[in-house]
Amino acid sequence: MGTWRWVGLVVIAAAGLAAYAWYELTPPPTIDRPLTVSDARRLLEAQQYAAALGTAQQILQRRRDDPQVLMVAAEAATKLQRFDEALQYYGRIPDSAEQAAVARWAAGEIQFHLGHASAAVREIERSIALDPDLYYARERIISLYNTLGRRRETLPHLMYMLQTDRLQVEYLLFIGNLAKETANFEELQRYLRAQPDDPLPHLGLGRLAMERGQHAQAREHLERVVADLPQLVEGHAQLGLLYLKAYPQRLADWQAHLPTTAQAHPDVWYVRGRWLTPTHPAAAARCFAEAIRLDPNHLPAHQSLAQVLHQLGENEVAKDAGQRARRLQELNIALEQIYKARTYPPLLQQAAELTLDLGRLWETRGWCAYAAMLDPSLSWPREVLGRAQALLPASGPLPHTLPSHYLVARGDWAQRLPLPDTSLWNELATKREGPTAQPSDAAGESPPRFSDVTDASGIQFQFDNNTANQIDGRRIFETTGGGVGVLDYDRDGRPDVFLVQAGAYP
């Protein structure tokens, strides 16, 4: 039986309960010869699940570790909603067996439908490790990672989908902006109802709370993730982003407890750079450079790098960083618009052109193929693909982003910047420096200081940035810019300031 036989194993048939009752009253068929796996398969294909399970169990009495029989028994048990039994059968199949990858995937599907998030991820990851070409396992892991807030880990699986021509516009949207939040609150709650002690769903919940400005809730979720799953680097990265935004006094402790694997996460370097910017701008620039080396499409790192390099006098590289940041922002805006209008050719062309300009040729190819599939009469996909063809490397595999488009590959400017080491982190931990605690390294400069003189000046002002009203997509003033109205709205003889990007939305 091929792997396709098990693709639908977790579809629960309504007739399963009736079959189970029939099995309780009717023993497996009597055959005058030893039962074989073919007998069990025929019963399974005839949807006689209870009889198939009984037959497989009889065979397993004399062939206890036969992977083929275990697969039949597991699928039959699944159809009968005997999930614990099915998982036991799948678990008995060794990694060396031909069926092992499918067995791990099938077990992961059961765990997913039971709401066991960590177990589902564990089984699906094992499946892909055993057979990287099991594309439906990759489909599931993309879905799980997106829901759980592990967006960066989807990249190799999304790349596989593009490289094997399994084109879906959702994959292009996902890979186009790995920073976009895709955690699903209802699904995360389902996981916690099924297994309240599983810490993994708290990562997605923490990210959602942080996006909504609910910092205390986000901290509770993310600190639990880091405490219970200390080797999950994404948890540390998200906690660092939260501390940077709302609890800067916690950054020294955050840095001290990072696992060694955190060195490979771009968001960790971004947080370090932001933390160091006011006090050690050169070291901050190196942190942003490291973030970009790990992720050449990291928008905030490019924006921050452009600012700090201007301060350091590296104006040429700062200009390049700013230009790439603008291109990345333009792409993000285009993708947000495509979310709402997935068949509008001008937007698809814009995505293709921007990904080409950013050196992301796999995505360029995907957008061109998608547009041509929607409208074969379009001429621009062929023209854009022709320009992309000219950029292909002479040899070797084509990466997600062309090395020639890595900002850190242009000259030796990054290597000339000081890489923060243990002594610097220890210094910061000792001084408990926050983002504005110490004077700048630059001669004659000091961080700005702000004092609230609103009341003393007689100004009545209220600003509501409406962080509680989260919706998908972007409003017009969030893409083209907003404005400020200064009029005497209440006709009291004094000007009133109205900011269109504030206040409750209709």
Coordinates of C-alpha atoms in Angstrom, one line a residue:
M1 CA 0.0 0.0 0.0
G2 CA 1.5 3.4 -1.1
T3 CA 1.8 6.4 1.0
W4 CA -1.4 7.9 -0.4
R5 CA -3.4 5.3 1.4
W6 CA -2.7 7.1 4.7
V7 CA -3.2 10.6 3.5
G8 CA -6.8 10.6 4.8
L9 CA -6.3 8.5 7.8
V10 CA -7.6 11.0 10.2
V11 CA -10.9 11.6 8.5
I12 CA -13.4 10.2 11.0
A13 CA -16.2 8.3 9.3
A14 CA -19.7 8.6 10.8
A15 CA -20.1 4.9 10.4
G16 CA -17.1 4.2 12.7
L17 CA -19.2 3.7 15.8
A18 CA -21.5 1.3 14.0
A19 CA -18.5 -0.6 12.8
Y20 CA -17.2 -0.7 16.3
A21 CA -20.5 -2.1 17.6
W22 CA -20.5 -4.7 14.9
Y23 CA -16.9 -5.8 15.8
E24 CA -17.9 -6.3 19.4
L25 CA -20.5 -8.8 18.3
T26 CA -18.8 -10.3 15.3
P27 CA -15.3 -11.9 15.3
P28 CA -12.9 -11.6 12.4
P29 CA -13.7 -13.9 9.5
T30 CA -12.6 -17.5 9.9
I31 CA -10.0 -18.5 7.3
D32 CA -8.5 -22.0 7.0
R33 CA -5.1 -20.6 6.4
P34 CA -2.9 -18.2 8.3
L35 CA -4.2 -14.6 8.1
T36 CA -2.0 -12.2 6.1
V37 CA -1.6 -8.4 5.8
S38 CA -3.5 -8.6 2.5
D39 CA -6.5 -10.0 4.3
A40 CA -6.4 -7.0 6.7
R41 CA -6.0 -4.5 3.9
R42 CA -8.9 -5.9 1.9
L43 CA -11.1 -5.4 5.0
L44 CA -9.8 -1.9 5.5
E45 CA -10.4 -1.0 1.9
A46 CA -13.9 -2.4 2.2
Q47 CA -14.4 0.0 5.2
Q48 CA -14.8 -3.0 7.5
Y49 CA -12.6 -1.2 10.0
A50 CA -13.4 -3.4 13.1
A51 CA -12.8 -6.6 11.2
A52 CA -9.6 -5.1 9.7
L53 CA -8.3 -4.2 13.2
G54 CA -9.2 -7.7 14.6
T55 CA -7.4 -9.4 11.7
A56 CA -4.3 -7.2 12.1
Q57 CA -4.3 -7.9 15.8
Q58 CA -4.4 -11.7 15.2
I59 CA -1.5 -11.3 12.7
L60 CA 0.5 -9.2 15.2
Q61 CA 0.3 -12.1 17.8
R62 CA 2.8 -14.0 15.6
R63 CA 4.4 -11.0 13.7
R64 CA 4.5 -8.5 16.5
D65 CA 6.7 -5.9 14.8
D66 CA 5.7 -6.1 11.2
P67 CA 5.4 -2.5 10.0
Q68 CA 2.9 -3.2 7.3
V69 CA 0.5 -4.9 9.8
L70 CA 1.1 -2.1 12.3
M71 CA 0.1 0.5 9.7
V72 CA -3.2 -1.3 8.9
A73 CA -3.9 -1.7 12.6
A74 CA -3.2 2.0 13.3
E75 CA -5.4 3.2 10.4
A76 CA -8.3 0.9 11.3
A77 CA -8.0 2.0 15.0
T78 CA -8.1 5.6 13.8
K79 CA -11.2 5.0 11.7
L80 CA -12.8 3.6 14.9
Q81 CA -11.8 6.6 16.9
R82 CA -9.6 4.5 19.1
F83 CA -6.8 7.1 18.9
D84 CA -4.7 6.0 21.8
E85 CA -4.5 2.6 20.3
A86 CA -3.7 4.0 16.9
L87 CA -0.8 6.0 18.4
Q88 CA 0.6 3.0 20.1
Y89 CA 0.6 1.1 16.8
Y90 CA 2.3 4.0 15.0
G91 CA 4.8 4.3 17.8
R92 CA 5.9 0.7 17.4
I93 CA 7.1 1.3 13.8
P94 CA 10.9 1.8 13.9
D95 CA 12.5 4.7 12.1
S96 CA 14.3 2.2 9.9
A97 CA 11.1 0.9 8.4
E98 CA 10.0 2.1 5.0
Q99 CA 6.7 3.3 6.4
A100 CA 8.3 5.2 9.3
A101 CA 7.9 8.7 7.8
V102 CA 4.3 8.2 7.0
A103 CA 3.7 6.7 10.4
R104 CA 5.2 9.7 12.1
W105 CA 3.1 12.0 10.0
A106 CA -0.1 10.1 10.6
A107 CA 0.6 10.1 14.4
G108 CA 1.1 13.9 14.1
E109 CA -2.2 14.3 12.4
I110 CA -3.9 12.4 15.2
Q111 CA -2.2 14.6 17.8
F112 CA -3.1 17.7 15.9
H113 CA -6.8 16.8 15.7
L114 CA -6.7 15.9 19.4
G115 CA -5.3 19.4 20.1
H116 CA -1.9 18.2 21.4
A117 CA 0.2 20.9 19.9
S118 CA 3.7 19.9 21.1
A119 CA 3.2 16.2 20.3
A120 CA 1.9 17.1 16.9
V121 CA 4.9 19.3 16.1
R122 CA 7.3 16.6 17.4
E123 CA 5.8 13.9 15.3
I124 CA 5.6 16.0 12.1
E125 CA 9.2 17.2 12.5
R126 CA 10.3 13.6 12.9
S127 CA 8.4 12.7 9.7
I128 CA 10.1 15.4 7.7
A129 CA 13.5 14.4 9.0
L130 CA 12.9 10.9 7.8
D131 CA 11.5 11.9 4.4
P132 CA 12.1 15.5 3.4
D133 CA 9.9 14.9 0.3
L134 CA 6.8 14.1 2.3
Y135 CA 5.1 17.3 1.2
Y136 CA 1.9 16.9 3.1
A137 CA 4.0 16.7 6.3
R138 CA 5.5 20.0 5.3
E139 CA 2.0 21.4 4.7
R140 CA 1.0 20.5 8.2
I141 CA 4.2 21.9 9.8
I142 CA 3.7 25.2 8.0
S143 CA 0.2 25.4 9.5
L144 CA 1.4 24.5 13.0
Y145 CA 4.3 26.9 13.0
N146 CA 2.1 29.7 11.7
T147 CA -0.5 29.1 14.4
L148 CA 2.0 28.7 17.2
G149 CA 3.9 31.9 16.4
R150 CA 7.0 30.2 15.0
R151 CA 7.0 32.0 11.7
R152 CA 10.7 32.0 11.0
E153 CA 10.8 28.2 11.1
T154 CA 8.4 28.0 8.2
L155 CA 11.0 29.4 5.7
P156 CA 12.7 26.1 4.6
H157 CA 9.3 24.4 4.2
L158 CA 7.9 27.3 2.2
M159 CA 11.0 27.3 0.1
Y160 CA 10.4 23.6 -0.6
M161 CA 6.9 24.3 -1.8
L162 CA 8.1 26.9 -4.2
Q163 CA 11.0 24.8 -5.4
T164 CA 8.8 21.8 -6.1
D165 CA 6.1 23.9 -7.9
R166 CA 3.5 23.3 -5.2
L167 CA 2.2 26.8 -5.8
Q168 CA -0.4 28.4 -3.6
V169 CA -0.8 32.1 -3.2
E170 CA -0.9 31.6 0.6
Y171 CA 2.7 30.3 0.5
L172 CA 3.8 33.4 -1.4
L173 CA 2.1 35.6 1.1
F174 CA 3.6 33.7 4.0
I175 CA 7.2 33.7 2.7
G176 CA 6.9 37.3 1.6
N177 CA 6.7 38.7 5.1
L178 CA 7.9 36.4 7.8
A179 CA 7.2 39.1 10.4
K180 CA 3.5 39.2 9.8
E181 CA 1.5 37.7 12.7
T182 CA -0.5 34.6 11.7
A183 CA -1.2 33.1 15.2
N184 CA -4.8 31.9 15.5
F185 CA -6.3 32.7 18.9
E186 CA -9.2 30.2 18.7
E187 CA -6.9 27.4 17.6
L188 CA -4.4 28.2 20.4
Q189 CA -7.3 28.1 22.9
R190 CA -8.3 24.7 21.5
Y191 CA -4.8 23.4 22.2
L192 CA -4.9 24.7 25.8
R193 CA -8.3 23.2 26.5
A194 CA -6.9 19.8 25.3
Q195 CA -3.7 20.1 27.2
P196 CA -3.6 23.0 29.8
D197 CA 0.0 22.2 30.8
D198 CA 1.4 22.5 27.3
P199 CA 3.6 25.6 27.2
L200 CA 3.9 25.8 23.4
P201 CA 0.5 27.6 22.7
H202 CA 1.6 30.4 25.0
L203 CA 4.1 31.5 22.4
G204 CA 1.4 32.3 19.9
L205 CA -0.8 33.9 22.6
G206 CA 2.1 36.0 23.8
R207 CA 2.7 37.3 20.3
L208 CA -0.9 38.1 19.9
A209 CA -1.1 39.9 23.2
M210 CA 2.0 41.9 22.3
E211 CA 0.6 42.9 19.0
R212 CA -2.5 44.2 20.8
G213 CA -0.5 46.2 23.3
Q214 CA -1.5 43.9 26.2
H215 CA 2.1 43.9 27.6
A216 CA 1.3 42.3 31.0
Q217 CA -0.5 39.4 29.3
A218 CA 2.3 39.0 26.7
R219 CA 4.9 38.9 29.5
E220 CA 3.0 36.2 31.4
H221 CA 2.7 34.1 28.3
L222 CA 6.3 34.5 27.0
E223 CA 8.0 34.2 30.4
R224 CA 6.2 30.8 30.8
V225 CA 7.5 29.7 27.4
V226 CA 11.1 30.6 28.2
A227 CA 10.9 28.9 31.6
D228 CA 9.3 25.7 30.4
L229 CA 11.0 25.6 26.9
P230 CA 14.4 27.2 27.5
Q231 CA 15.9 25.8 24.2
L232 CA 13.1 27.3 22.1
V233 CA 14.9 30.3 20.7
E234 CA 11.8 31.9 19.3
G235 CA 10.4 32.3 22.8
H236 CA 13.6 34.2 23.9
A237 CA 13.4 36.4 20.8
Q238 CA 9.8 37.3 21.3
L239 CA 10.4 38.0 25.0
G240 CA 13.3 40.3 24.1
L241 CA 11.1 42.2 21.7
L242 CA 8.6 42.6 24.4
Y243 CA 11.2 43.8 27.0
L244 CA 12.5 46.2 24.4
K245 CA 9.1 47.7 24.0
A246 CA 7.7 47.7 27.5
Y247 CA 10.3 46.4 30.1
P248 CA 13.8 47.7 29.1
Q249 CA 15.1 47.2 32.6
R250 CA 14.7 43.4 32.1
L251 CA 17.0 43.3 29.0
A252 CA 20.2 42.5 31.0
D253 CA 18.6 39.5 32.6
W254 CA 17.2 38.5 29.2
Q255 CA 20.6 38.6 27.6
A256 CA 22.2 36.6 30.5
H257 CA 19.8 33.7 30.1
L258 CA 19.9 33.3 26.3
P259 CA 20.9 29.8 25.1
T260 CA 23.9 29.5 22.8
T261 CA 21.6 28.8 19.8
A262 CA 20.2 32.3 20.1
Q263 CA 23.2 33.5 18.2
A264 CA 21.5 32.3 15.0
H265 CA 18.3 34.2 15.5
P266 CA 18.1 37.6 13.7
D267 CA 15.6 39.1 16.1
V268 CA 17.9 38.4 19.1
W269 CA 20.6 40.5 17.3
Y270 CA 18.0 43.2 16.5
V271 CA 17.0 43.5 20.1
R272 CA 20.6 43.7 21.2
G273 CA 21.2 46.5 18.6
R274 CA 18.2 48.5 19.8
W275 CA 19.3 48.1 23.4
L276 CA 22.8 49.3 22.6
T277 CA 22.0 52.2 20.2
P278 CA 21.9 55.0 22.7
T279 CA 25.0 54.0 24.6
H280 CA 27.2 52.0 22.1
P281 CA 26.2 53.0 18.6
A282 CA 29.1 51.2 16.8
A283 CA 28.3 47.9 18.6
A284 CA 24.6 48.5 17.9
A285 CA 25.4 48.8 14.2
R286 CA 27.3 45.5 14.3
C287 CA 24.3 43.9 15.9
F288 CA 22.0 45.1 13.2
A289 CA 24.5 43.9 10.6
E290 CA 24.4 40.4 12.2
A291 CA 20.6 40.4 12.1
I292 CA 20.8 41.3 8.4
R293 CA 23.4 38.6 7.8
L294 CA 21.0 36.0 9.2
D295 CA 18.0 37.6 7.5
P296 CA 18.7 39.9 4.5
N297 CA 15.0 40.8 4.5
H298 CA 14.8 42.0 8.1
L299 CA 13.0 45.3 7.7
P300 CA 13.4 46.8 11.3
A301 CA 17.1 45.9 11.3
H302 CA 17.6 47.7 8.0
Q303 CA 15.7 50.8 9.2
S304 CA 17.7 50.9 12.5
L305 CA 21.0 50.3 10.8
A306 CA 20.4 53.2 8.4
Q307 CA 19.8 55.5 11.3
V308 CA 22.8 54.5 13.4
L309 CA 25.2 54.4 10.4
H310 CA 24.3 58.0 9.7
Q311 CA 25.3 58.8 13.2
L312 CA 28.6 57.0 12.7
G313 CA 29.3 58.8 9.4
E314 CA 28.9 55.7 7.2
N315 CA 26.6 57.5 5.0
E316 CA 27.0 55.4 1.8
V317 CA 26.1 52.1 3.5
A318 CA 23.4 53.9 5.5
K319 CA 21.9 55.0 2.2
D320 CA 21.9 51.5 0.9
A321 CA 20.3 50.2 4.1
G322 CA 17.6 52.8 3.8
Q323 CA 16.9 52.0 0.2
R324 CA 16.5 48.3 0.9
A325 CA 14.3 49.1 3.9
R326 CA 12.0 51.1 1.6
R327 CA 11.8 48.3 -0.9
L328 CA 10.9 45.8 1.9
Q329 CA 8.3 48.1 3.2
E330 CA 6.8 48.6 -0.3
L331 CA 6.6 44.8 -0.7
N332 CA 4.9 44.4 2.7
I333 CA 2.3 47.0 1.7
A334 CA 1.8 45.2 -1.7
L335 CA 1.3 41.9 0.1
E336 CA -1.2 43.3 2.5
Q337 CA -3.2 44.6 -0.5
I338 CA -2.9 41.2 -2.2
Y339 CA -4.4 39.6 0.9
K340 CA -7.6 41.5 0.0
A341 CA -7.4 41.3 -3.8
R342 CA -5.6 38.1 -4.7
T343 CA -6.4 38.1 -8.4
Y344 CA -5.6 41.7 -9.3
P345 CA -2.8 41.6 -11.9
P346 CA -1.2 45.0 -11.1
L347 CA -0.6 44.0 -7.5
L348 CA 0.8 40.7 -8.6
Q349 CA 3.2 42.4 -11.0
Q350 CA 4.3 44.8 -8.2
A351 CA 5.1 41.8 -6.0
A352 CA 7.0 40.1 -8.8
E353 CA 9.0 43.3 -9.5
L354 CA 9.8 44.0 -5.9
T355 CA 10.9 40.5 -5.1
L356 CA 13.1 40.6 -8.2
D357 CA 14.6 43.9 -7.1
L358 CA 15.2 42.4 -3.6
G359 CA 17.0 39.3 -5.1
R360 CA 14.3 36.9 -4.1
L361 CA 14.0 35.0 -7.4
W362 CA 12.0 32.0 -6.1
E363 CA 9.2 34.4 -5.1
T364 CA 9.5 36.3 -8.4
R365 CA 9.0 33.0 -10.2
G366 CA 6.1 32.2 -8.0
W367 CA 4.3 35.5 -8.5
C368 CA 4.8 35.3 -12.3
A369 CA 3.5 31.7 -12.4
Y370 CA 0.5 32.6 -10.3
A371 CA -0.4 35.6 -12.5
A372 CA 0.1 33.6 -15.7
M373 CA -2.2 30.8 -14.3
L374 CA -4.9 33.4 -13.6
D375 CA -4.6 35.1 -17.0
P376 CA -2.4 33.3 -19.6
S377 CA -2.7 36.4 -21.9
L378 CA -0.5 38.5 -19.6
S379 CA 2.8 39.4 -21.1
W380 CA 4.6 40.8 -18.1
P381 CA 5.3 37.5 -16.4
R382 CA 7.5 36.3 -19.2
E383 CA 9.3 39.7 -19.3
V384 CA 10.0 39.7 -15.6
L385 CA 11.1 36.0 -15.7
G386 CA 13.5 36.9 -18.4
R387 CA 15.1 39.5 -16.2
A388 CA 15.2 37.1 -13.3
Q389 CA 16.9 34.5 -15.6
A390 CA 19.8 36.9 -16.1
L391 CA 20.4 37.0 -12.3
L392 CA 20.7 33.3 -11.8
P393 CA 24.0 32.1 -10.3
A394 CA 26.3 30.3 -12.7
S395 CA 26.5 27.3 -10.5
G396 CA 25.1 25.9 -7.2
P397 CA 21.6 26.0 -5.8
L398 CA 19.5 29.2 -5.9
P399 CA 19.1 30.5 -2.3
H400 CA 16.1 32.4 -1.0
T401 CA 17.9 35.7 -1.4
L402 CA 20.8 36.2 -3.8
P403 CA 24.1 36.7 -1.9
S404 CA 24.8 39.8 -4.1
H405 CA 21.8 41.4 -2.4
Y406 CA 23.1 41.0 1.1
L407 CA 24.0 44.4 2.5
V408 CA 26.7 42.9 4.7
A409 CA 28.4 41.5 1.6
R410 CA 29.2 45.0 0.3
G411 CA 32.6 45.9 1.5
D412 CA 34.1 45.3 4.9
W413 CA 32.1 47.9 6.8
A414 CA 30.5 45.3 9.0
Q415 CA 33.7 43.6 10.0
R416 CA 35.2 47.0 11.1
L417 CA 32.4 47.4 13.6
P418 CA 33.0 46.0 17.2
L419 CA 31.2 42.7 17.8
P420 CA 29.7 42.8 21.3
D421 CA 31.3 40.2 23.6
T422 CA 30.8 38.8 27.1
S423 CA 32.6 41.8 28.7
L424 CA 30.1 44.2 27.2
W425 CA 27.1 42.2 28.3
N426 CA 28.6 41.9 31.8
E427 CA 29.2 45.7 31.9
L428 CA 25.6 46.3 30.9
A429 CA 24.4 43.7 33.5
T430 CA 26.4 45.4 36.2
K431 CA 25.2 48.9 35.4
R432 CA 21.7 47.7 34.6
E433 CA 21.8 50.1 31.7
G434 CA 18.5 50.8 30.0
P435 CA 18.0 52.4 26.6
T436 CA 18.5 55.9 28.0
A437 CA 20.6 55.3 31.1
Q438 CA 24.1 56.4 30.0
P439 CA 25.6 59.0 27.7
S440 CA 26.4 58.2 24.1
D441 CA 29.9 57.0 22.9
A442 CA 29.9 59.8 20.4
A443 CA 31.8 62.9 21.6
G444 CA 29.7 65.8 22.7
E445 CA 26.4 63.9 22.5
S446 CA 24.0 62.8 25.2
P447 CA 20.6 61.0 24.9
P448 CA 17.5 63.3 24.7
R449 CA 15.5 63.9 27.9
F450 CA 11.8 64.5 27.8
S451 CA 9.7 66.3 30.4
D452 CA 6.0 66.4 30.5
V453 CA 5.1 70.1 30.5
T454 CA 1.6 69.7 29.0
D455 CA -0.4 70.6 32.0
A456 CA 2.0 73.5 33.0
S457 CA 1.6 74.9 29.5
G458 CA -2.2 74.8 29.7
I459 CA -2.5 72.2 26.9
Q460 CA -5.4 69.8 26.9
F461 CA -4.4 66.8 24.8
Q462 CA -5.6 63.2 24.6
F463 CA -4.1 60.6 22.1
D464 CA -5.7 57.2 21.6
N465 CA -3.7 55.0 19.2
N466 CA -6.5 52.4 19.4
T467 CA -4.2 49.4 19.9
A468 CA -7.2 47.3 21.1
N469 CA -8.8 47.5 17.6
Q470 CA -6.8 45.0 15.6
I471 CA -7.9 44.1 12.1
D472 CA -6.3 42.4 9.2
G473 CA -4.8 44.5 6.5
R474 CA -4.0 48.2 6.4
R475 CA -6.1 51.3 6.3
I476 CA -5.5 53.9 3.6
F477 CA -3.7 56.3 6.0
E478 CA -1.4 53.5 7.1
T479 CA -0.1 53.0 3.6
T480 CA -0.1 56.5 2.0
G481 CA 0.3 58.4 5.2
G482 CA -2.0 60.3 7.5
G483 CA -2.4 63.9 8.3
V484 CA -3.0 66.5 11.0
G485 CA -5.9 68.9 11.1
V486 CA -5.5 72.1 13.0
L487 CA -8.9 73.9 13.3
D488 CA -11.0 75.5 16.0
Y489 CA -13.4 72.5 16.0
D490 CA -15.3 73.6 19.1
R491 CA -15.2 77.3 18.3
D492 CA -13.7 78.3 21.7
G493 CA -11.1 80.6 20.1
R494 CA -8.2 78.2 20.4
P495 CA -6.9 75.8 17.7
D496 CA -7.6 72.1 18.1
V497 CA -5.3 69.4 16.7
F498 CA -6.9 66.3 15.2
L499 CA -4.6 63.4 14.2
V500 CA -6.4 61.1 11.7
Q501 CA -4.3 58.1 12.8
A502 CA -5.7 58.2 16.3
G503 CA -9.0 57.6 18.0
A504 CA -11.6 55.0 17.7
Y505 CA -12.2 53.6 14.2
P506 CA -15.7 53.2 12.8

